[in-house]
Amino acid sequence: KKGGGIYMSVLIKDILILKSMKQFVPVAGASGFFRKIEMVDMLDYAWERSEDFGAMLFDRHSFVLSSLLFARDSPDKLFSVVKSLIDCGVSGLAFKPIFYSTLPDDVCKLADSCDFPIFCIQNGTDIDYREIIIEITDAIRLDKNITEKEGYLARMAIDSLTPEEVATLALRISPGFLKNSVASLIYTQDQTRYSPEETIRHFMSYDEFKNICALYKFDKGLILIVSHDSSDKKHFQRIFDRILSVCNLKREFLTISHSEIHPTFTMLNYCVQEAKVAYIACLVMNQTELCYEQTGSLSCLIPLAGNPHIESYMKRFLGAILDNEEYLQTAIAFVRAEGNYEVAAQYLNYHKNTLRYRLSKIQTWLAPDQSYNYFYQNLSLTIKILLINRYTN
């Protein structure tokens, strides 16, 4: 019969970490692990009963399990069946080696050429189809749940919401949230080191965080909501550090930004927005961890990114060095060092005298008739605007 399922997107590479899939050995089409799965289905007798095989029996993005019983006496059927599966948009095939321990070369070449993954289930007689189907279906259902909640958090980051709307979204994210919350954005500096999906699944396996904390994808990183009945920062910091530890997220490889503490059910959107501002501030000031209250003037400037009047002011003041990358980088390093010659010189690998000479030239070009204080104040402000535009774009 035609298969049913939850229509969400899990990639083939995602299901391979599931317990029942530990025995899946790729035999062809390994370059197709990026294909998405929206349901799981069975193929054994269907071939015998359908003249319009693919179109009638299998949905696009389904993952098919089979013993290859339909071709036990007819190896030639394997090629036509696999081709039909590919034509109707099936994402992949896994078979138990009951009737075939290996597949014909022409079937493997077809799968390779179409990026169509085929797996042999080693020790297939020890694994029940039901176990595989339940695990894949659960993964699809979890993906749907995660995707919905990521959408709620994305709304909080960009939409103007009433307290009532915030309460509704917060309850949908977790009805177990406590009185106050802090949002933290976590971005890895090495995209190959951490998988957001695996980190989220690992986090969800810990009952101590269930309902009171939430971890989801946000842009190319993660967003962590920690809730507590207290308004004491040390409680939030202790929970945050514990979550980093159990998820094996090491600070030296991360950029982390935190919001202030706000009431969960009226101001969770403020938490998300402040964490986002603090993250951009990390990039602007070349920091690896910042709280919103440490962002200073950036907390005002970042929400104004793209304002034409502010951008015009930045271009007028920095005009003489905007096309001079060497001097522009000198100015950026000096502002990031908050006017500290020694720190900026070390960052640029310059002698302090070289740095002083370059900054003197920059002042001559940008503010020749003004005091140093006027020059630095405007240089700091305009360099921050320049970097905000760069990172928000």
Tab-separated table of N, CA, C and O in Angstrom, residues 257-363:
chain	number	residue	atom	x	y	z
A	257	SER	N	27.585	35.006	22.568
A	257	SER	CA	26.985	36.281	22.983
A	257	SER	C	25.780	36.011	23.860
A	257	SER	O	25.017	35.071	23.616
A	258	HIS	N	25.616	36.840	24.900
A	258	HIS	CA	24.537	36.646	25.867
A	258	HIS	C	23.659	37.885	25.957
A	258	HIS	O	24.152	39.023	25.876
A	259	SER	N	22.382	37.656	26.188
A	259	SER	CA	21.465	38.755	26.480
A	259	SER	C	21.513	39.076	27.978
A	259	SER	O	22.184	38.398	28.758
A	260	GLU	N	20.792	40.104	28.371
A	260	GLU	CA	20.538	40.339	29.777
A	260	GLU	C	19.403	39.407	30.231
A	260	GLU	O	18.798	38.701	29.423
A	261	ILE	N	19.112	39.411	31.521
A	261	ILE	CA	18.029	38.590	32.071
A	261	ILE	C	16.715	39.350	31.920
A	261	ILE	O	16.616	40.521	32.300
A	262	HIS	N	15.705	38.680	31.353
A	262	HIS	CA	14.391	39.307	31.163
A	262	HIS	C	13.286	38.319	31.547
A	262	HIS	O	13.489	37.098	31.501
A	263	PRO	N	12.096	38.823	31.884
A	263	PRO	CA	10.963	37.935	32.134
A	263	PRO	C	10.641	37.101	30.900
A	263	PRO	O	10.480	37.647	29.800
A	264	THR	N	10.526	35.802	31.084
A	264	THR	CA	10.367	34.880	29.957
A	264	THR	C	9.111	35.146	29.146
A	264	THR	O	9.159	35.219	27.907
A	265	PHE	N	7.990	35.295	29.820
A	265	PHE	CA	6.716	35.266	29.117
A	265	PHE	C	6.210	36.639	28.674
A	265	PHE	O	5.082	36.759	28.196
A	266	THR	N	7.054	37.656	28.824
A	266	THR	CA	6.706	38.968	28.259
A	266	THR	C	7.840	39.559	27.437
A	266	THR	O	7.593	40.397	26.568
A	267	MET	N	9.100	39.111	27.687
A	267	MET	CA	10.238	39.777	27.055
A	267	MET	C	11.282	38.798	26.506
A	267	MET	O	12.443	39.158	26.349
A	268	LEU	N	10.867	37.553	26.212
A	268	LEU	CA	11.832	36.609	25.639
A	268	LEU	C	12.369	37.129	24.309
A	268	LEU	O	13.519	36.861	23.942
A	269	ASN	N	11.561	37.899	23.572
A	269	ASN	CA	12.039	38.478	22.314
A	269	ASN	C	13.201	39.443	22.550
A	269	ASN	O	14.121	39.535	21.740
A	270	TYR	N	13.189	40.171	23.674
A	270	TYR	CA	14.306	41.046	24.001
A	270	TYR	C	15.582	40.227	24.200
A	270	TYR	O	16.672	40.645	23.790
A	271	CYS	N	15.441	39.069	24.831
A	271	CYS	CA	16.595	38.189	25.027
A	271	CYS	C	17.229	37.813	23.689
A	271	CYS	O	18.443	37.899	23.502
A	272	VAL	N	16.379	37.385	22.745
A	272	VAL	CA	16.872	36.953	21.430
A	272	VAL	C	17.524	38.123	20.700
A	272	VAL	O	18.621	38.005	20.132
A	273	GLN	N	16.879	39.279	20.705
A	273	GLN	CA	17.401	40.448	19.995
A	273	GLN	C	18.702	40.950	20.612
A	273	GLN	O	19.627	41.337	19.900
A	274	GLU	N	18.792	40.941	21.940
A	274	GLU	CA	20.027	41.398	22.591
A	274	GLU	C	21.183	40.439	22.326
A	274	GLU	O	22.324	40.879	22.123
A	275	ALA	N	20.904	39.142	22.318
A	275	ALA	CA	21.963	38.174	22.008
A	275	ALA	C	22.474	38.372	20.592
A	275	ALA	O	23.677	38.257	20.319
A	276	LYS	N	21.567	38.704	19.681
A	276	LYS	CA	21.954	38.957	18.285
A	276	LYS	C	22.824	40.208	18.181
A	276	LYS	O	23.849	40.217	17.481
A	277	VAL	N	22.439	41.273	18.881
A	277	VAL	CA	23.241	42.502	18.898
A	277	VAL	C	24.621	42.227	19.490
A	277	VAL	O	25.647	42.666	18.959
A	278	ALA	N	24.652	41.470	20.590
A	278	ALA	CA	25.923	41.164	21.241
A	278	ALA	C	26.823	40.317	20.341
A	278	ALA	O	28.058	40.456	20.371
A	279	TYR	N	26.219	39.448	19.524
A	279	TYR	CA	27.032	38.644	18.598
A	279	TYR	C	27.688	39.527	17.536
A	279	TYR	O	28.880	39.391	17.247
A	280	ILE	N	26.917	40.450	16.963
A	280	ILE	CA	27.502	41.363	15.975
A	280	ILE	C	28.596	42.209	16.633
A	280	ILE	O	29.645	42.484	16.027
A	281	ALA	N	28.371	42.607	17.890
A	281	ALA	CA	29.394	43.358	18.626
A	281	ALA	C	30.669	42.536	18.784
A	281	ALA	O	31.784	43.078	18.706
A	282	CYS	N	30.534	41.219	19.007
A	282	CYS	CA	31.715	40.343	19.070
A	282	CYS	C	32.524	40.430	17.780
A	282	CYS	O	33.756	40.530	17.803
A	283	LEU	N	31.826	40.388	16.651
A	283	LEU	CA	32.515	40.448	15.358
A	283	LEU	C	33.173	41.806	15.147
A	283	LEU	O	34.311	41.892	14.678
A	284	VAL	N	32.451	42.870	15.490
A	284	VAL	CA	32.969	44.228	15.290
A	284	VAL	C	34.226	44.449	16.119
A	284	VAL	O	35.231	44.980	15.629
A	285	MET	N	34.197	44.025	17.376
A	285	MET	CA	35.318	44.291	18.288
A	285	MET	C	36.291	43.121	18.389
A	285	MET	O	37.220	43.147	19.206
A	286	ASN	N	36.096	42.107	17.546
A	286	ASN	CA	36.997	40.953	17.511
A	286	ASN	C	37.106	40.274	18.876
A	286	ASN	O	38.184	39.920	19.339
A	287	GLN	N	35.936	40.079	19.509
A	287	GLN	CA	35.856	39.406	20.805
A	287	GLN	C	35.245	38.017	20.606
A	287	GLN	O	34.515	37.776	19.655
A	288	THR	N	35.512	37.124	21.543
A	288	THR	CA	34.961	35.773	21.435
A	288	THR	C	33.771	35.554	22.357
A	288	THR	O	33.033	34.577	22.192
A	289	GLU	N	33.557	36.451	23.335
A	289	GLU	CA	32.400	36.316	24.210
A	289	GLU	C	32.035	37.681	24.776
A	289	GLU	O	32.888	38.370	25.330
A	290	LEU	N	30.778	38.059	24.625
A	290	LEU	CA	30.283	39.332	25.145
A	290	LEU	C	28.877	39.176	25.682
A	290	LEU	O	28.073	38.424	25.136
A	291	CYS	N	28.576	39.906	26.733
A	291	CYS	CA	27.211	40.070	27.203
A	291	CYS	C	26.670	41.383	26.645
A	291	CYS	O	27.436	42.318	26.375
A	292	TYR	N	25.362	41.459	26.510
A	292	TYR	CA	24.748	42.652	25.931
A	292	TYR	C	25.149	43.913	26.690
A	292	TYR	O	25.420	44.957	26.075
A	293	GLU	N	25.242	43.831	28.009
A	293	GLU	CA	25.574	45.019	28.786
A	293	GLU	C	27.008	45.488	28.571
A	293	GLU	O	27.377	46.598	28.988
A	294	GLN	N	27.827	44.675	27.887
A	294	GLN	CA	29.214	45.061	27.591
A	294	GLN	C	29.370	45.691	26.208
A	294	GLN	O	30.480	46.053	25.829
A	295	THR	N	28.286	45.850	25.475
A	295	THR	CA	28.403	46.300	24.086
A	295	THR	C	28.504	47.815	23.941
A	295	THR	O	28.826	48.303	22.862
A	296	GLY	N	28.236	48.574	24.991
A	296	GLY	CA	28.397	50.022	24.952
A	296	GLY	C	27.608	50.683	23.837
A	296	GLY	O	26.435	50.360	23.604
A	297	SER	N	28.274	51.587	23.126
A	297	SER	CA	27.600	52.339	22.057
A	297	SER	C	27.119	51.440	20.928
A	297	SER	O	26.207	51.806	20.170
A	298	LEU	N	27.703	50.241	20.810
A	298	LEU	CA	27.279	49.318	19.744
A	298	LEU	C	25.831	48.887	19.915
A	298	LEU	O	25.155	48.562	18.941
A	299	SER	N	25.329	48.877	21.148
A	299	SER	CA	23.934	48.492	21.370
A	299	SER	C	22.979	49.495	20.731
A	299	SER	O	21.834	49.155	20.422
A	300	CYS	N	23.451	50.732	20.524
A	300	CYS	CA	22.650	51.743	19.826
A	300	CYS	C	22.911	51.722	18.326
A	300	CYS	O	21.989	51.895	17.518
A	301	LEU	N	24.169	51.498	17.953
A	301	LEU	CA	24.548	51.587	16.536
A	301	LEU	C	24.061	50.387	15.722
A	301	LEU	O	23.631	50.541	14.577
A	302	ILE	N	24.138	49.190	16.292
A	302	ILE	CA	23.818	47.989	15.525
A	302	ILE	C	22.371	47.977	15.043
A	302	ILE	O	22.109	47.649	13.872
A	303	PRO	N	21.381	48.335	15.881
A	303	PRO	CA	20.000	48.362	15.359
A	303	PRO	C	19.780	49.398	14.259
A	303	PRO	O	18.779	49.329	13.539
A	304	LEU	N	20.720	50.335	14.106
A	304	LEU	CA	20.586	51.370	13.076
A	304	LEU	C	21.347	51.022	11.796
A	304	LEU	O	21.496	51.875	10.917
A	305	ALA	N	21.820	49.794	11.712
A	305	ALA	CA	22.587	49.383	10.522
A	305	ALA	C	21.792	49.655	9.251
A	305	ALA	O	20.608	49.328	9.168
A	306	GLY	N	22.460	50.260	8.272
A	306	GLY	CA	21.812	50.553	7.000
A	306	GLY	C	21.147	51.912	6.942
A	306	GLY	O	20.674	52.311	5.874
A	307	ASN	N	21.105	52.619	8.062
A	307	ASN	CA	20.535	53.973	8.037
A	307	ASN	C	21.341	54.847	7.090
A	307	ASN	O	22.557	54.984	7.252
A	308	PRO	N	20.715	55.453	6.075
A	308	PRO	CA	21.476	56.188	5.052
A	308	PRO	C	22.224	57.397	5.603
A	308	PRO	O	23.317	57.728	5.104
A	309	HIS	N	21.696	58.057	6.612
A	309	HIS	CA	22.369	59.227	7.174
A	309	HIS	C	23.633	58.823	7.936
A	309	HIS	O	24.670	59.482	7.824
A	310	ILE	N	23.528	57.722	8.678
A	310	ILE	CA	24.694	57.236	9.423
A	310	ILE	C	25.764	56.737	8.458
A	310	ILE	O	26.958	56.990	8.627
A	311	GLU	N	25.342	56.049	7.411
A	311	GLU	CA	26.303	55.546	6.421
A	311	GLU	C	26.984	56.700	5.687
A	311	GLU	O	28.184	56.652	5.404
A	312	SER	N	26.230	57.752	5.392
A	312	SER	CA	26.797	58.924	4.723
A	312	SER	C	27.857	59.595	5.604
A	312	SER	O	28.924	59.989	5.131
A	313	TYR	N	27.567	59.703	6.900
A	313	TYR	CA	28.535	60.282	7.850
A	313	TYR	C	29.810	59.448	7.878
A	313	TYR	O	30.931	59.971	7.860
A	314	MET	N	29.673	58.108	7.915
A	314	MET	CA	30.838	57.232	7.936
A	314	MET	C	31.689	57.412	6.690
A	314	MET	O	32.913	57.550	6.754
A	315	LYS	N	31.064	57.462	5.530
A	315	LYS	CA	31.813	57.585	4.275
A	315	LYS	C	32.494	58.941	4.153
A	315	LYS	O	33.606	59.041	3.612
A	316	ARG	N	31.838	59.989	4.664
A	316	ARG	CA	32.455	61.322	4.601
A	316	ARG	C	33.723	61.366	5.447
A	316	ARG	O	34.748	61.866	5.011
A	317	PHE	N	33.634	60.813	6.653
A	317	PHE	CA	34.791	60.909	7.544
A	317	PHE	C	35.921	59.976	7.103
A	317	PHE	O	37.097	60.361	7.123
A	318	LEU	N	35.606	58.754	6.703
A	318	LEU	CA	36.640	57.766	6.364
A	318	LEU	C	37.044	57.794	4.894
A	318	LEU	O	37.888	57.003	4.477
A	319	GLY	N	36.459	58.698	4.139
A	319	GLY	CA	36.648	58.689	2.683
A	319	GLY	C	38.076	58.530	2.225
A	319	GLY	O	38.367	57.780	1.285
A	320	ALA	N	39.014	59.199	2.889
A	320	ALA	CA	40.409	59.205	2.433
A	320	ALA	C	41.102	57.857	2.610
A	320	ALA	O	42.144	57.615	1.976
A	321	ILE	N	40.582	56.963	3.464
A	321	ILE	CA	41.249	55.667	3.661
A	321	ILE	C	40.377	54.471	3.271
A	321	ILE	O	40.821	53.327	3.393
A	322	LEU	N	39.162	54.725	2.792
A	322	LEU	CA	38.273	53.603	2.476
A	322	LEU	C	38.843	52.695	1.393
A	322	LEU	O	38.580	51.488	1.388
A	323	ASP	N	39.616	53.249	0.475
A	323	ASP	CA	40.212	52.446	-0.599
A	323	ASP	C	41.668	52.102	-0.326
A	323	ASP	O	42.351	51.560	-1.200
A	324	ASN	N	42.148	52.432	0.865
A	324	ASN	CA	43.534	52.126	1.246
A	324	ASN	C	43.493	51.040	2.320
A	324	ASN	O	43.407	51.318	3.509
A	325	GLU	N	43.515	49.791	1.873
A	325	GLU	CA	43.281	48.669	2.776
A	325	GLU	C	44.287	48.617	3.920
A	325	GLU	O	43.933	48.302	5.063
A	326	GLU	N	45.538	48.941	3.642
A	326	GLU	CA	46.570	48.864	4.681
A	326	GLU	C	46.285	49.844	5.819
A	326	GLU	O	46.315	49.483	7.001
A	327	TYR	N	45.968	51.091	5.461
A	327	TYR	CA	45.682	52.085	6.493
A	327	TYR	C	44.306	51.847	7.130
A	327	TYR	O	44.113	52.127	8.320
A	328	LEU	N	43.370	51.299	6.374
A	328	LEU	CA	42.062	50.991	6.935
A	328	LEU	C	42.195	49.899	7.997
A	328	LEU	O	41.583	49.988	9.081
A	329	GLN	N	43.006	48.877	7.730
A	329	GLN	CA	43.221	47.820	8.711
A	329	GLN	C	43.935	48.349	9.950
A	329	GLN	O	43.679	47.891	11.081
A	330	THR	N	44.822	49.323	9.782
A	330	THR	CA	45.473	49.957	10.926
A	330	THR	C	44.438	50.648	11.810
A	330	THR	O	44.448	50.509	13.035
A	331	ALA	N	43.515	51.366	11.166
A	331	ALA	CA	42.478	52.074	11.918
A	331	ALA	C	41.551	51.081	12.631
A	331	ALA	O	41.173	51.288	13.792
A	332	ILE	N	41.201	49.999	11.952
A	332	ILE	CA	40.316	48.988	12.551
A	332	ILE	C	40.973	48.374	13.784
A	332	ILE	O	40.345	48.233	14.852
A	333	ALA	N	42.251	47.999	13.665
A	333	ALA	CA	42.964	47.392	14.793
A	333	ALA	C	43.058	48.360	15.971
A	333	ALA	O	42.910	47.959	17.131
A	334	PHE	N	43.280	49.651	15.688
A	334	PHE	CA	43.398	50.651	16.753
A	334	PHE	C	42.068	50.828	17.485
A	334	PHE	O	42.031	50.928	18.714
A	335	VAL	N	40.978	50.842	16.741
A	335	VAL	CA	39.656	50.980	17.366
A	335	VAL	C	39.316	49.717	18.163
A	335	VAL	O	38.788	49.794	19.282
A	336	ARG	N	39.616	48.553	17.612
A	336	ARG	CA	39.359	47.312	18.344
A	336	ARG	C	40.174	47.229	19.624
A	336	ARG	O	39.763	46.609	20.602
A	337	ALA	N	41.349	47.861	19.615
A	337	ALA	CA	42.191	47.900	20.818
A	337	ALA	C	41.773	49.030	21.752
A	337	ALA	O	42.436	49.273	22.763
A	338	GLU	N	40.679	49.720	21.401
A	338	GLU	CA	40.126	50.814	22.199
A	338	GLU	C	41.161	51.899	22.460
A	338	GLU	O	41.248	52.463	23.558
A	339	GLY	N	41.963	52.194	21.410
A	339	GLY	CA	42.932	53.288	21.484
A	339	GLY	C	44.223	52.937	22.175
A	339	GLY	O	45.054	53.825	22.421
A	340	ASN	N	44.446	51.668	22.473
A	340	ASN	CA	45.664	51.226	23.144
A	340	ASN	C	46.728	50.915	22.088
A	340	ASN	O	46.603	49.963	21.322
A	341	TYR	N	47.792	51.759	22.050
A	341	TYR	CA	48.835	51.601	21.021
A	341	TYR	C	49.530	50.247	21.126
A	341	TYR	O	49.817	49.597	20.105
A	342	GLU	N	49.823	49.825	22.342
A	342	GLU	CA	50.576	48.587	22.520
A	342	GLU	C	49.782	47.375	22.040
A	342	GLU	O	50.301	46.514	21.327
A	343	VAL	N	48.499	47.325	22.408
A	343	VAL	CA	47.653	46.194	21.989
A	343	VAL	C	47.479	46.187	20.474
A	343	VAL	O	47.579	45.146	19.823
A	344	ALA	N	47.214	47.361	19.885
A	344	ALA	CA	47.021	47.440	18.427
A	344	ALA	C	48.293	47.075	17.676
A	344	ALA	O	48.247	46.371	16.660
A	345	ALA	N	49.449	47.544	18.159
A	345	ALA	CA	50.721	47.232	17.498
A	345	ALA	C	51.000	45.736	17.538
A	345	ALA	O	51.470	45.149	16.560
A	346	GLN	N	50.680	45.108	18.672
A	346	GLN	CA	50.886	43.664	18.795
A	346	GLN	C	49.972	42.908	17.841
A	346	GLN	O	50.387	41.936	17.198
A	347	TYR	N	48.720	43.364	17.740
A	347	TYR	CA	47.767	42.722	16.845
A	347	TYR	C	48.222	42.814	15.385
A	347	TYR	O	48.107	41.863	14.620
A	348	LEU	N	48.756	43.973	15.006
A	348	LEU	CA	49.186	44.193	13.623
A	348	LEU	C	50.596	43.706	13.356
A	348	LEU	O	51.058	43.710	12.201
A	349	ASN	N	51.290	43.305	14.444
A	349	ASN	CA	52.703	42.937	14.328
A	349	ASN	C	53.543	44.121	13.830
A	349	ASN	O	54.449	43.962	13.015
A	350	TYR	N	53.231	45.312	14.338
A	350	TYR	CA	53.964	46.538	14.038
A	350	TYR	C	54.787	46.931	15.262
A	350	TYR	O	54.462	46.579	16.398
A	351	HIS	N	55.829	47.749	15.030
A	351	HIS	CA	56.476	48.457	16.132
A	351	HIS	C	55.550	49.608	16.521
A	351	HIS	O	54.856	50.172	15.688
A	352	LYS	N	55.548	49.976	17.812
A	352	LYS	CA	54.648	51.039	18.257
A	352	LYS	C	54.903	52.348	17.513
A	352	LYS	O	53.977	53.109	17.236
A	353	ASN	N	56.166	52.606	17.189
A	353	ASN	CA	56.478	53.852	16.465
A	353	ASN	C	55.880	53.838	15.063
A	353	ASN	O	55.432	54.881	14.556
A	354	THR	N	55.872	52.655	14.433
A	354	THR	CA	55.252	52.530	13.104
A	354	THR	C	53.763	52.813	13.195
A	354	THR	O	53.186	53.515	12.357
A	355	LEU	N	53.144	52.264	14.238
A	355	LEU	CA	51.721	52.484	14.425
A	355	LEU	C	51.427	53.965	14.664
A	355	LEU	O	50.484	54.528	14.096
A	356	ARG	N	52.235	54.616	15.504
A	356	ARG	CA	52.027	56.047	15.777
A	356	ARG	C	52.156	56.864	14.494
A	356	ARG	O	51.390	57.792	14.252
A	357	TYR	N	53.140	56.522	13.670
A	357	TYR	CA	53.344	57.251	12.404
A	357	TYR	C	52.129	57.088	11.497
A	357	TYR	O	51.631	58.069	10.916
A	358	ARG	N	51.633	55.857	11.382
A	358	ARG	CA	50.489	55.607	10.505
A	358	ARG	C	49.240	56.330	11.016
A	358	ARG	O	48.479	56.893	10.229
A	359	LEU	N	49.012	56.291	12.308
A	359	LEU	CA	47.846	56.983	12.856
A	359	LEU	C	47.960	58.496	12.711
A	359	LEU	O	46.953	59.182	12.503
A	360	SER	N	49.174	58.996	12.794
A	360	SER	CA	49.379	60.428	12.572
A	360	SER	C	49.007	60.809	11.141
A	360	SER	O	48.364	61.842	10.906
A	361	LYS	N	49.391	59.967	10.192
A	361	LYS	CA	49.021	60.221	8.797
A	361	LYS	C	47.509	60.133	8.611
A	361	LYS	O	46.907	60.948	7.908
A	362	ILE	N	46.891	59.141	9.262
A	362	ILE	CA	45.430	58.991	9.148
A	362	ILE	C	44.737	60.233	9.697
A	362	ILE	O	43.787	60.745	9.091
A	363	GLN	N	45.228	60.735	10.839
A	363	GLN	CA	44.618	61.945	11.395
A	363	GLN	C	44.799	63.133	10.453
A	363	GLN	O	43.890	63.947	10.279
